[in-house]
Short mmCIF file of C-alpha atoms and ligand atoms in Angstrom, two decimals:
data_model
loop_
_atom_site.label_atom_id
_atom_site.label_comp_id
_atom_site.label_asym_id
_atom_site.label_seq_id
_atom_site.Cartn_x
_atom_site.Cartn_y
_atom_site.Cartn_z
CA MET A 1 61.52 131.11 214.61
CA ASN A 2 64.81 131.89 216.27
CA ASN A 3 65.70 135.48 217.00
CA PRO A 4 69.48 135.79 216.45
CA ILE A 5 69.72 138.78 218.77
CA THR A 6 68.09 137.14 221.77
CA ASN A 7 68.73 133.59 220.60
CA ARG A 8 65.25 132.58 221.64
CA THR A 9 62.46 131.00 219.70
CA VAL A 10 59.67 133.42 218.99
CA LYS A 11 56.25 131.83 219.02
CA THR A 12 54.09 134.54 220.50
CA ILE A 13 54.06 138.24 219.69
CA GLY A 14 52.83 140.55 222.46
CA ILE A 15 51.11 143.75 221.39
CA ILE A 16 50.58 146.74 223.65
CA GLY A 17 47.41 148.28 222.23
CA GLY A 18 44.41 146.56 220.66
CA GLY A 19 43.19 149.06 218.07
CA GLN A 20 43.18 148.48 214.33
CA LEU A 21 46.98 148.49 214.20
CA GLY A 22 47.11 145.74 216.81
CA LEU A 23 44.48 143.84 214.85
CA MET A 24 46.49 143.97 211.64
CA ILE A 25 49.75 143.05 213.44
CA ALA A 26 47.96 140.00 214.89
CA GLU A 27 46.60 139.03 211.45
CA GLN A 28 50.07 139.12 209.96
CA ALA A 29 51.56 137.23 212.91
CA HIS A 30 49.09 134.48 212.11
CA CYS A 31 50.08 134.54 208.43
CA LEU A 32 53.64 133.82 209.56
CA GLY A 33 52.52 130.97 211.81
CA LEU A 34 52.89 132.90 215.07
CA GLN A 35 50.49 133.54 217.93
CA SER A 36 49.62 136.87 219.45
CA ILE A 37 48.52 138.30 222.76
CA CYS A 38 47.29 141.81 223.13
CA LEU A 39 46.73 144.28 225.99
CA ASP A 40 44.18 147.08 225.82
CA PRO A 41 41.94 148.89 228.32
CA ALA A 42 38.79 148.36 226.23
CA ALA A 43 37.12 144.96 226.65
CA ASP A 44 35.88 145.18 223.05
CA ALA A 45 39.19 146.27 221.47
CA PRO A 46 39.26 145.33 217.73
CA ALA A 47 42.43 143.24 218.02
CA PHE A 48 40.88 140.95 220.63
CA ALA A 49 38.75 139.39 217.89
CA VAL A 50 41.90 138.13 216.17
CA CYS A 51 44.48 137.62 218.94
CA ASP A 52 44.94 134.22 220.54
CA ALA A 53 44.78 135.75 224.01
CA HIS A 54 44.20 139.16 225.50
CA ILE A 55 44.52 141.16 228.70
CA VAL A 56 42.13 143.97 229.55
CA ALA A 57 44.16 146.55 231.46
CA ARG A 58 45.21 150.17 231.39
CA PHE A 59 48.42 151.17 229.64
CA ASP A 60 49.87 152.33 232.94
CA ASP A 61 49.17 149.06 234.73
CA ALA A 62 52.74 147.84 235.28
CA GLN A 63 51.70 144.41 236.52
CA ALA A 64 49.44 143.71 233.56
CA LEU A 65 52.14 144.86 231.12
CA ALA A 66 54.63 142.57 232.86
CA GLU A 67 52.16 139.70 232.44
CA LEU A 68 51.86 140.49 228.71
CA CYS A 69 55.66 140.40 228.45
CA ARG A 70 55.94 137.13 230.37
CA ARG A 71 53.42 135.47 228.08
CA SER A 72 55.15 136.74 224.90
CA ASP A 73 58.47 135.97 223.25
CA ALA A 74 58.74 139.42 221.66
CA VAL A 75 56.68 142.50 222.44
CA THR A 76 55.79 145.53 220.35
CA TYR A 77 53.54 148.54 220.85
CA GLU A 78 50.89 150.15 218.71
CA PHE A 79 49.91 152.63 221.43
CA GLU A 80 52.26 155.59 221.43
CA ASN A 81 51.85 156.94 224.91
CA VAL A 82 53.00 154.09 227.12
CA PRO A 83 54.73 155.92 229.99
CA GLY A 84 58.50 155.55 230.01
CA GLY A 85 58.52 154.95 233.78
CA ILE A 86 56.72 151.68 233.10
CA LEU A 87 58.19 150.64 229.76
CA VAL A 88 61.88 151.19 230.57
CA PRO A 89 62.07 148.57 233.37
CA LEU A 90 60.09 146.16 231.18
CA CYS A 91 62.55 146.70 228.30
CA GLU A 92 65.39 145.77 230.65
CA LYS A 93 63.73 142.56 231.74
CA TYR A 94 61.83 141.33 228.68
CA ASN A 95 62.27 141.12 224.93
CA ILE A 96 60.87 144.40 223.60
CA PRO A 97 63.27 144.69 220.65
CA GLN A 98 62.35 148.22 219.58
CA GLY A 99 63.05 149.45 223.09
CA TYR A 100 61.80 152.68 224.55
CA ARG A 101 64.08 155.12 222.66
CA PRO A 102 62.04 155.67 219.47
CA LEU A 103 58.90 156.03 221.55
CA TYR A 104 60.59 158.49 223.89
CA ASP A 105 61.93 160.51 220.97
CA SER A 106 58.47 160.75 219.42
CA GLN A 107 56.31 161.35 222.47
CA ASP A 108 57.12 165.06 222.71
CA ARG A 109 56.96 167.21 219.58
CA LEU A 110 59.78 169.48 220.77
CA ARG A 111 62.10 166.54 221.42
CA GLU A 112 60.95 164.87 218.20
CA LYS A 113 61.79 167.83 215.97
CA THR A 114 65.05 168.56 217.78
CA ASN A 115 66.06 164.92 217.31
CA ALA A 116 65.10 164.99 213.61
CA ARG A 117 67.23 168.09 213.08
CA GLU A 118 70.18 166.68 215.01
CA HIS A 119 70.08 163.61 212.79
CA GLY A 120 70.13 165.46 209.53
CA LEU A 121 66.51 166.14 208.58
CA LEU A 122 65.07 169.54 207.70
CA THR A 123 62.17 170.62 209.92
CA PRO A 124 59.90 173.65 209.95
CA ARG A 125 61.38 176.29 212.26
CA PHE A 126 59.98 175.89 215.77
CA ALA A 127 60.14 177.24 219.30
CA ALA A 128 59.04 176.02 222.72
CA VAL A 129 56.07 177.90 224.13
CA ASN A 130 55.03 177.72 227.77
CA ASP A 131 53.00 180.84 228.35
CA GLU A 132 51.73 183.98 226.66
CA ALA A 133 55.09 185.75 226.87
CA SER A 134 56.96 182.91 225.16
CA LEU A 135 54.14 182.64 222.58
CA LEU A 136 54.53 186.31 221.70
CA ALA A 137 58.31 185.93 221.51
CA ALA A 138 57.97 182.85 219.27
CA VAL A 139 55.49 184.64 216.97
CA ARG A 140 57.94 187.53 216.67
CA THR A 141 60.72 185.12 215.64
CA LEU A 142 58.76 182.75 213.39
CA GLY A 143 56.14 185.16 212.07
CA LEU A 144 52.56 184.30 211.09
CA PRO A 145 50.95 182.09 209.97
CA ALA A 146 52.19 179.51 212.44
CA VAL A 147 50.85 176.37 214.07
CA LEU A 148 50.60 176.03 217.85
CA LYS A 149 50.58 172.42 219.07
CA THR A 150 50.60 170.75 222.45
CA ARG A 151 53.96 169.02 222.91
CA THR A 152 52.42 165.73 223.99
CA LEU A 153 49.33 163.59 223.35
CA GLY A 154 48.18 165.31 220.14
CA TYR A 155 46.74 163.12 217.36
CA ASP A 156 44.62 163.50 214.23
CA GLY A 157 44.87 167.29 214.46
CA HIS A 158 43.68 167.42 218.09
CA GLY A 159 45.62 169.77 220.35
CA GLN A 160 46.68 172.26 217.70
CA CYS A 161 45.53 175.47 216.08
CA VAL A 162 46.69 177.58 213.17
CA LEU A 163 47.45 181.21 214.02
CA ARG A 164 46.97 183.39 210.96
CA GLU A 165 46.83 186.86 212.48
CA GLU A 166 47.39 188.59 215.82
CA ALA A 167 43.69 188.24 216.70
CA ASP A 168 44.07 184.43 216.69
CA LEU A 169 46.46 184.58 219.63
CA ALA A 170 43.49 184.91 222.00
CA ARG A 171 42.15 181.57 220.70
CA ALA A 172 45.51 179.97 221.35
CA ARG A 173 45.29 180.62 225.08
CA GLU A 174 43.30 177.48 225.86
CA LEU A 175 46.14 175.30 224.57
CA LEU A 176 48.65 177.09 226.78
CA SER A 177 47.63 175.26 229.95
CA VAL A 178 50.15 172.60 228.86
CA PRO A 179 53.63 172.95 227.30
CA CYS A 180 53.38 173.74 223.59
CA ILE A 181 55.49 174.19 220.48
CA LEU A 182 55.01 176.87 217.84
CA GLU A 183 55.94 175.84 214.30
CA GLU A 184 56.34 177.86 211.19
CA PHE A 185 53.37 177.17 208.88
CA VAL A 186 54.64 175.33 205.80
CA PRO A 187 52.49 176.12 202.73
CA PHE A 188 53.31 172.67 201.40
CA ASP A 189 52.71 171.41 197.88
CA PHE A 190 51.81 168.02 199.31
CA GLU A 191 52.21 165.73 202.31
CA ALA A 192 53.94 162.37 202.08
CA SER A 193 55.10 159.57 204.30
CA VAL A 194 57.53 156.68 204.38
CA VAL A 195 57.33 153.50 206.44
CA LEU A 196 60.62 151.75 207.21
CA VAL A 197 61.62 148.58 209.00
CA ALA A 198 65.18 148.06 210.25
CA ASP A 199 66.77 145.04 211.88
CA GLY A 200 70.26 146.35 212.59
CA ARG A 201 71.61 144.91 209.34
CA GLN A 202 69.32 146.31 206.68
CA VAL A 203 66.63 148.95 206.41
CA VAL A 204 63.73 148.28 204.06
CA SER A 205 61.33 151.04 203.11
CA PHE A 206 57.89 150.98 201.55
CA PRO A 207 57.08 153.16 198.54
CA VAL A 208 56.35 156.80 199.41
CA GLY A 209 52.65 157.63 199.62
CA ARG A 210 51.12 161.03 199.01
CA ASN A 211 48.73 161.81 201.83
CA ILE A 212 45.61 163.92 201.70
CA HIS A 213 44.26 165.00 205.09
CA ARG A 214 40.83 166.35 205.93
CA ASP A 215 40.28 168.18 209.20
CA GLY A 216 43.68 166.98 210.40
CA ILE A 217 42.83 163.29 209.75
CA LEU A 218 44.31 161.20 206.94
CA ASP A 219 41.67 160.81 204.24
CA ARG A 220 43.50 159.20 201.33
CA CYS A 221 46.92 157.87 200.54
CA ILE A 222 47.99 157.68 196.90
CA VAL A 223 50.81 155.47 195.73
CA PRO A 224 52.99 156.00 193.86
CA ALA A 225 53.07 159.62 194.90
CA ASP A 226 52.85 161.63 191.68
CA ALA A 227 55.96 163.72 192.27
CA ASP A 228 59.47 164.12 190.94
CA PRO A 229 61.04 160.63 191.27
CA THR A 230 64.37 162.16 192.31
CA LEU A 231 62.69 163.96 195.19
CA LEU A 232 60.87 160.79 196.28
CA ASP A 233 64.13 158.89 196.13
CA ARG A 234 65.81 161.55 198.25
CA MET A 235 62.98 161.24 200.79
CA ARG A 236 63.54 157.51 201.00
CA ILE A 237 67.34 157.82 201.26
CA GLU A 238 67.13 160.55 203.92
CA SER A 239 64.61 158.49 205.88
CA GLU A 240 66.80 155.41 205.80
CA ARG A 241 69.85 157.45 206.76
CA PHE A 242 67.90 159.02 209.64
CA MET A 243 66.78 155.64 210.94
CA ARG A 244 70.33 154.31 210.85
CA ALA A 245 71.74 157.48 212.43
CA CYS A 246 69.28 157.22 215.31
CA GLY A 247 70.04 153.52 215.71
CA TYR A 248 66.35 152.64 215.67
CA ARG A 249 65.21 149.11 215.01
CA GLY A 250 61.79 147.78 214.17
CA ILE A 251 59.22 149.91 212.41
CA LEU A 252 59.20 153.66 211.93
CA ALA A 253 56.81 155.87 209.94
CA ILE A 254 57.86 159.40 209.02
CA GLU A 255 55.49 162.11 207.78
CA TYR A 256 56.79 164.93 205.63
CA PHE A 257 55.69 168.19 204.05
CA VAL A 258 57.07 168.86 200.57
CA LYS A 259 57.48 172.42 199.33
CA GLY A 260 59.35 172.81 196.04
CA ASN A 261 62.56 170.86 196.50
CA ASP A 262 62.44 170.98 200.29
CA ILE A 263 61.40 167.96 202.33
CA TYR A 264 60.35 168.94 205.85
CA PHE A 265 60.09 166.35 208.62
CA ASN A 266 56.71 166.74 210.34
CA GLU A 267 56.46 163.80 212.72
CA MET A 268 57.31 160.16 213.23
CA ALA A 269 55.80 157.11 214.89
CA PRO A 270 57.59 153.87 215.84
CA ARG A 271 54.59 151.74 214.91
CA PRO A 272 52.68 150.76 211.77
CA HIS A 273 51.07 153.82 210.22
CA ASN A 274 47.67 154.57 208.74
CA SER A 275 49.34 155.74 205.53
CA GLY A 276 50.95 152.30 205.23
CA HIS A 277 47.70 150.33 205.17
CA TYR A 278 47.82 150.29 201.39
CA THR A 279 50.83 147.95 201.63
CA ILE A 280 48.60 144.99 202.62
CA GLU A 281 47.32 144.57 199.08
CA GLY A 282 49.41 147.12 197.17
CA CYS A 283 52.87 145.67 197.88
CA THR A 284 54.60 142.32 197.74
CA THR A 285 54.87 142.44 201.55
CA ASN A 286 53.27 144.80 204.04
CA GLN A 287 54.22 146.98 206.99
CA PHE A 288 52.65 144.66 209.59
CA ARG A 289 54.29 141.56 208.20
CA GLU A 290 57.77 143.10 208.10
CA LEU A 291 57.34 144.30 211.68
CA VAL A 292 56.44 140.75 212.72
CA ARG A 293 59.38 139.34 210.74
CA TYR A 294 61.65 141.75 212.59
CA LEU A 295 60.18 140.73 215.95
CA ALA A 296 60.59 137.06 215.05
CA GLY A 297 64.20 137.56 213.95
CA GLU A 298 63.50 136.56 210.35
CA PRO A 299 65.28 138.27 207.47
CA LEU A 300 63.29 141.25 206.18
CA HIS A 301 61.75 141.22 202.72
CA ARG A 302 62.19 144.23 200.50
CA PRO A 303 58.75 145.45 199.39
CA GLU A 304 57.77 146.26 195.82
CA LEU A 305 54.66 148.09 194.74
CA THR A 306 52.45 145.69 192.77
CA ALA A 307 50.16 148.32 191.19
CA PRO A 308 49.10 151.96 191.62
CA THR A 309 46.96 152.04 194.73
CA VAL A 310 44.59 154.41 196.51
CA MET A 311 43.82 153.90 200.20
CA LYS A 312 40.67 155.62 201.48
CA ASN A 313 40.10 155.89 205.21
CA ILE A 314 36.61 155.04 206.40
CA LEU A 315 35.48 157.29 209.24
CA GLY A 316 32.13 156.82 210.99
CA GLU A 317 30.31 159.00 208.47
CA ASP A 318 31.41 156.70 205.61
CA LEU A 319 30.78 153.38 207.32
CA GLU A 320 27.46 152.64 205.59
CA ALA A 321 28.97 153.38 202.18
CA ALA A 322 31.87 151.05 202.98
CA VAL A 323 29.52 148.23 204.01
CA ARG A 324 27.63 148.64 200.72
CA ILE A 325 30.85 148.63 198.71
CA ALA A 326 32.00 145.48 200.52
CA ALA A 327 28.74 143.74 199.60
CA GLU A 328 29.24 144.62 195.93
CA ARG A 329 32.37 142.47 195.83
CA HIS A 330 34.42 144.46 193.36
CA PRO A 331 37.65 142.75 192.39
CA ASN A 332 40.68 144.66 193.70
CA VAL A 333 38.57 146.82 196.03
CA CYS A 334 39.56 145.55 199.47
CA VAL A 335 37.33 146.68 202.31
CA HIS A 336 38.78 146.43 205.82
CA LEU A 337 36.32 147.03 208.65
CA TYR A 338 37.85 147.06 212.10
CA GLY A 339 34.79 145.79 213.99
CA LYS A 340 34.65 148.71 216.42
CA SER A 341 31.47 148.45 218.45
CA GLU A 342 30.63 152.15 218.31
CA SER A 343 30.70 154.22 215.13
CA ARG A 344 31.14 157.98 215.45
CA PRO A 345 31.83 160.72 212.94
CA LYS A 346 35.61 161.18 212.60
CA ARG A 347 36.33 157.81 214.23
CA LYS A 348 38.46 155.48 212.10
CA MET A 349 36.18 152.51 211.39
CA GLY A 350 38.02 150.92 208.49
CA HIS A 351 39.80 151.58 205.23
CA ILE A 352 39.40 150.57 201.61
CA THR A 353 42.30 149.79 199.33
CA PHE A 354 41.70 150.29 195.63
CA VAL A 355 44.41 148.26 193.93
CA GLY A 356 45.37 149.02 190.34
CA MET A 357 43.74 152.43 190.53
CA THR A 358 45.05 155.94 189.99
CA GLU A 359 43.84 158.99 191.86
CA GLU A 360 42.03 160.19 188.71
CA GLU A 361 40.14 156.91 188.40
CA PHE A 362 39.26 157.05 192.07
CA GLU A 363 37.96 160.61 191.72
CA ARG A 364 35.96 159.74 188.62
CA ASN A 365 34.43 156.46 189.75
CA TRP A 366 34.46 156.28 193.53
CA SER A 367 34.82 159.56 195.39
CA ASP A 368 31.07 160.38 195.12
CA ARG A 369 30.29 157.35 197.24
CA PHE A 370 31.87 159.03 200.27
CA VAL A 371 31.05 162.08 202.35
CA LYS A 372 32.87 165.13 200.96
P1 ADP B 1 48.80 164.96 214.41
O1 ADP B 1 49.86 164.33 215.24
O2 ADP B 1 47.61 165.40 215.19
O3 ADP B 1 48.47 164.20 213.16
P2 ADP B 1 50.34 166.81 212.76
O4 ADP B 1 51.46 167.59 213.32
O5 ADP B 1 50.68 165.71 211.82
O6 ADP B 1 49.44 166.34 213.98
O7 ADP B 1 49.34 167.81 212.05
C1 ADP B 1 48.13 167.40 211.42
C2 ADP B 1 48.01 168.08 210.06
O8 ADP B 1 48.00 169.51 210.23
C3 ADP B 1 49.19 167.80 209.14
O9 ADP B 1 49.02 166.59 208.46
C4 ADP B 1 49.14 169.02 208.23
O10 ADP B 1 48.12 168.87 207.24
C5 ADP B 1 48.74 170.14 209.18
N1 ADP B 1 49.96 170.79 209.74
C6 ADP B 1 50.58 170.44 210.89
N2 ADP B 1 51.69 171.20 211.09
C7 ADP B 1 51.77 172.04 210.06
C8 ADP B 1 52.72 173.04 209.67
N3 ADP B 1 53.78 173.36 210.43
N4 ADP B 1 52.51 173.69 208.50
C9 ADP B 1 51.44 173.40 207.71
N5 ADP B 1 50.51 172.47 208.03
C10 ADP B 1 50.67 171.78 209.18
#
């Protein structure tokens, strides 16, 4: 396939990161007749089972990353914390079409929210916090409850705590060894997300999912989100406008809180997103495939939802149940197991997509099979 931007034939997709996202990118690259090579520090990374070649190396190993780039025609990342000092020179030399910008903008929560605001999205009110004095000042301005988060490296609810009353401030101290952000607590009606892919000409977006988190980790994603269609449409339009305004290309996932008519930006990630896994079976094309099409310079396909869908994440504690469900071979119940060698509670081990199923049907017929 010929990429019109670089005018080079794309045969091999390079992926920085070999987790489940890398695995599913590689699967979709294969579906489009492309090869893949993946870099990850873990010798047993899930994506290595599917990629045509792999490199075991740390994400800050500049030489190994350069080798990945040399052996690829277009490179993407599924790991969000590749240091800019390494990625920027690689972006100048090799074909990494998404570039470093969207990663840079998302790697620090303060920068991320400031950028979202500057490009037209509503965010919870926030303030930078570096020590106890600035925490107290921020609490005075924003009030309680509020959420204190580390500015960098947080994921799945790690590196944050909710402050409900003055007494909680003592608990917050352990986070303050690194730069933090304090955010107004949004008593949202629901959480939702949108995945978009842009190629500089068009932006395509996947149907909005309603997300249910447990202990800070995504548990279920329900599509279509059962909410006012005008509000969901506004979320999609604002997301597309934001992506264009920022000039981002490639894939972007945006998570929102919805309260009444207000749509608050929470965070974004320039990579495929857990809440978009439902698209593999629930849509006419999926988030991984459109990312690969973008990387290969092919025209994007506009996705349509094929049926109501529920995606259930499988953490370590639900792995046995998922294996049993897979063996039962239910039509339209698609079990994805990532092949991780070690299962732990709270570790993402797979997901199940229930196609043609509403949330009510899931609750009635399936939810008892999983740990509550
Ligand atoms: P992570 O990057 O670890 O996923 P998030 O910022 O998305 O962190 O927070 C994880 C979850 O915590 C969110 O999905 C939401 O349920 C809750 N949360 C985070 N920030 C707020 C907030 N400002 N108000 C209310 N709930 C929040």
